[in-house]
C-alpha positions as MATLAB code, in Angstrom:
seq = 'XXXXXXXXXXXXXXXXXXXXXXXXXXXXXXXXXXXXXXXXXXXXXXXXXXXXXXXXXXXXXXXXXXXXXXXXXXXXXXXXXXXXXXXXXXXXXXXXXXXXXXXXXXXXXXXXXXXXXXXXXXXXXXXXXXXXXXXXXXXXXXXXXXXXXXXXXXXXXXXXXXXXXXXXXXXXXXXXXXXXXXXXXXXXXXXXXXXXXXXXXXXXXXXXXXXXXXXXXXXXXXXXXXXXX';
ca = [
     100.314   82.161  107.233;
     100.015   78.534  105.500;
      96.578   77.712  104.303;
      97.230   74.756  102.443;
      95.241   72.725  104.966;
      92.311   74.265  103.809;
      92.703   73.517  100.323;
      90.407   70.295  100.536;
      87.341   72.390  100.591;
      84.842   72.162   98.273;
      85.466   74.791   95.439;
      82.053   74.128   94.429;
      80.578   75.987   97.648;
      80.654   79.591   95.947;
      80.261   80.977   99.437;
      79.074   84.354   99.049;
      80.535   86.416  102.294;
      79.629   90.005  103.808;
      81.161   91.720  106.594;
      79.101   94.644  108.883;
      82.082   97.117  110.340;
      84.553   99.191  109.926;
      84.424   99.840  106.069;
      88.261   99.105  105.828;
      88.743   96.295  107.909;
      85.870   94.639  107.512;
      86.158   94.719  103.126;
      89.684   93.009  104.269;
      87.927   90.612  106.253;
      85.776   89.425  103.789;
      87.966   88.903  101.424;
      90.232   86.470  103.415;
      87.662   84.529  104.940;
      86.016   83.662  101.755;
      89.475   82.869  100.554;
      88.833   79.961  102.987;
      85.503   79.277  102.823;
      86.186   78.847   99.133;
      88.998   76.878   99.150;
      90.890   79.045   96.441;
      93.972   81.090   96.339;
      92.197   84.415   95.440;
      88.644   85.910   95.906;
      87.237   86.190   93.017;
      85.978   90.398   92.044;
      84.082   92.622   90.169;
      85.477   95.640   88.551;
      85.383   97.818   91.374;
      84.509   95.467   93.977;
      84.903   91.916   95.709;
      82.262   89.237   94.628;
      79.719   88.350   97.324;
      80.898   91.749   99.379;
      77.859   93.240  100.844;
      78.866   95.767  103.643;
      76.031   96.721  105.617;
      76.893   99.978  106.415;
      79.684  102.171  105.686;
      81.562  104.034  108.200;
      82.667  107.845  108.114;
      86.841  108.796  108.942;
      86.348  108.426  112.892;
      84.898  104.998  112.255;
      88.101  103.998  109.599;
      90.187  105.321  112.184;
      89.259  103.512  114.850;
      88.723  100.028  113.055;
      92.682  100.181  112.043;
      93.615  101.408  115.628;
      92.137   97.492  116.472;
      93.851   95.817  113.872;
      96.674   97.365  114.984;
      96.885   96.826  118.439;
      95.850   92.995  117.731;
      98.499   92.675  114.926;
     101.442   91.562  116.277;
      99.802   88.580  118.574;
      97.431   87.583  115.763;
     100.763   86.777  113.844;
     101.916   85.091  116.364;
      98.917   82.948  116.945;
      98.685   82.387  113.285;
     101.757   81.231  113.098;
     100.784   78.610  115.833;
      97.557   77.612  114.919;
      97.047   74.878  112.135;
      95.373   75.677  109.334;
      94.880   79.400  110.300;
      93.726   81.692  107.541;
      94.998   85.062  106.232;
      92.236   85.993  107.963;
      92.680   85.228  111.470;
      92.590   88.171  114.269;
      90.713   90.236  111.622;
      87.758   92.567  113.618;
      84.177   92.006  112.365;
      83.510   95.152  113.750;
      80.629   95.474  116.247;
      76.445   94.879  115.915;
      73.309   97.701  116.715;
      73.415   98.528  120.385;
      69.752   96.669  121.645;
      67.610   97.372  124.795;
      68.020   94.568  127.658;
      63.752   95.399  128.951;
      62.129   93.548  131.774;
      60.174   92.440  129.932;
      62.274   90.781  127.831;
      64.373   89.231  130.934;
      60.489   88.227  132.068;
      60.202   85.854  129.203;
      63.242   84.596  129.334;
      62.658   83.717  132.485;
      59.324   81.913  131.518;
      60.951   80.239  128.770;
      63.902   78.350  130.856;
      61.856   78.326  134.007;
      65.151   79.739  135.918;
      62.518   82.656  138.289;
      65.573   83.230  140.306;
      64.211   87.036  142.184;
      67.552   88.862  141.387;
      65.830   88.276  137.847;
      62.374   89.044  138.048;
      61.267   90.599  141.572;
      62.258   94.230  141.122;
      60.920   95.044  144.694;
      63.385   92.415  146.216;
      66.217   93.226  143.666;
      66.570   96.894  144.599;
      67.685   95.526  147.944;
      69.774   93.157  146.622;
      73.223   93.020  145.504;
      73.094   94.732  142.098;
      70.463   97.516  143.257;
      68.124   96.366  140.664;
      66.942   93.476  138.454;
      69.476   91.999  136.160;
      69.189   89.845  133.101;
      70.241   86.100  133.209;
      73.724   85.691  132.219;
      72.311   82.656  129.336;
      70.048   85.224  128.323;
      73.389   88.012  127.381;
      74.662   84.779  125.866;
      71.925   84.044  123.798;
      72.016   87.217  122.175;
      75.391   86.342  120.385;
      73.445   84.320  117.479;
      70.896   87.289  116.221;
      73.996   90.144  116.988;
      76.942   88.195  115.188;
      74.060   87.478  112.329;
      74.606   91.383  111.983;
      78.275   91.297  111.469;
      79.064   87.901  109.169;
      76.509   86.803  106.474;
      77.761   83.589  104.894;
      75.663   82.610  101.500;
      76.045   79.544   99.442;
      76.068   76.688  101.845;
      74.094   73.998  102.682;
      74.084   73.657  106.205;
      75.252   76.226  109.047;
      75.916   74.809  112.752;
      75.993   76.355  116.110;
      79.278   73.769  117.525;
      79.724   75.221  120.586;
      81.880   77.414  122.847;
      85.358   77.098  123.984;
      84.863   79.585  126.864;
      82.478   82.012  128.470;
      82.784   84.523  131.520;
      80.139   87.129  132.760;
      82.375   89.891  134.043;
      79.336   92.501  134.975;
      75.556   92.336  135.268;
      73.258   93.774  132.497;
      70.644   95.889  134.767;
      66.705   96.422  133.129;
      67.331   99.199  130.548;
      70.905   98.538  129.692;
      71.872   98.647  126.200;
      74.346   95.693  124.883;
      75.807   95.386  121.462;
      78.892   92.359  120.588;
      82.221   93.305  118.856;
      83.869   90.587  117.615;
      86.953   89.221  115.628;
      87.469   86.009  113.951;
      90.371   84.166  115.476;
      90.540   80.984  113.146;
      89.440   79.319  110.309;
      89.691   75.558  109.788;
      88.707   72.761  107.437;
      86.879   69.991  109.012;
      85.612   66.533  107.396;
      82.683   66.145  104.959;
      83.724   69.878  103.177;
      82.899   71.895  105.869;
      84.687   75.081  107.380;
      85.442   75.815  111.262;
      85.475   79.289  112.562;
      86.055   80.149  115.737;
      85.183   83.862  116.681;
      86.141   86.042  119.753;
      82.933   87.893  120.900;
      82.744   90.600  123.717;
      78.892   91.724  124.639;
      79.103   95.498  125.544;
      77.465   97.258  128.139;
      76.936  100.785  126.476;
      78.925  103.387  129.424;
      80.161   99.944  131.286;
      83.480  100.038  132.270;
      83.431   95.769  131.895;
      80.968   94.127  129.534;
      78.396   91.684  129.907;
      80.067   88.856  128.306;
      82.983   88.181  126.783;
      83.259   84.420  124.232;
      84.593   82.081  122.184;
      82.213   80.472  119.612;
      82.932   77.986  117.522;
      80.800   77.801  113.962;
      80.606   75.509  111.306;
      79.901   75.916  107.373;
      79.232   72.830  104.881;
      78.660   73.049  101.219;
];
């Protein structure tokens, strides 16, 4: 895939990038998207290792396994999108592998609920809710999105620049309701990597939240990041 459009960046940035995951894929990951962020033709390494490579945690065979089972079902239409998209990196369709499953509490849905004023009852009036059509409370659908920040912090550490943005999201749907007491976690992949004006790099990342023993998740994203030196 072409990245010559992303040759503009800033070599300066030194952009220091670690990947949570799959120990395989996500060491692969890494290393193309700070190919990008760098604006070089090469990572540079260690003996032994990639510079600014700091895998949280490293997965046994199952966990291998299954990380190149994604990349493989994803491979063929990430080429194809790549070879769509402008300015797409080496990286693109890569899996960032997936965050700590965390508890969805009442509580927790309580202060949400406090802090955006939204009281709706199928939120916060358990009595009512276990009549209602989910059988029980269930979290805000903003608050399962919300979570995407502190879960993808989990899975992409970017170091060495001067300014990190939240730009936005190209889409969001809510295919099934987070009850009190669920469990969520977000998998995610990056889809593409772009360089925008003033030095800066544009990722866009495809997030699913995870209802642990759902058969449809919570949420499922794009979000769209920015990076400046």
């Amino acid at each position: 895939m072409d990245i010559s459009a992303l040759t503009a960046i800033d070599v300066h940035t030194h952009a220091e990038v670690s990947v949570r995951g799959h120990a395989l894929a996500g060491r692969r990951t890494a290393r193309r998207l700070q190919r990008v962020l760098q604006g070089r033709g090469r990572p540079q390494a260690h003996p032994g290792r990639d510079r600014g490579l700091l895998p949280r945690a490293e997965h046994g065979r199952r966990g291998l396994h299954r990380g190149r089972r994604v990349r493989d079902r994803h491979s063929a239409g990430a080429q194809r999108r790549g070879r769509r998209g402008r300015g797409c990196s080496p990286g693109c369709a890569d899996p960032l592998g997936s965050s700590t499953w965390i508890g969805i509490t009442q509580s927790r849905v309580d202060t949400f609920a406090d802090a955006t004023g939204d009281h709706q009852w199928i939120h916060t009036d358990p009595e009512r809710a276990a009549s209602g059509p989910f059988g029980a409370p269930v979290a805000h659908g903003y608050l399962t999105l919300s979570l995407f920040i502190p879960l993808f912090s989990e899975l992409l550490i970017v170091r060495g620049v001067t300014t990190k943005v939240n730009y936005g999201l190209d889409r969001v749907r809510f295919p099934a309701p987070v009850q009190g007491g669920d469990r969520v976690r977000l998998t995610a992949r990056l889809a593409s990597a772009d360089a925008v004006p003033e030095g800066g790099v544009q990722i866009a990342v495809d997030g699913t939240v995870e209802i642990d023993g759902g058969a449809k998740p919570a949420a499922v994203l794009r979000s769209l990041s920015r990076f400046y030196a």
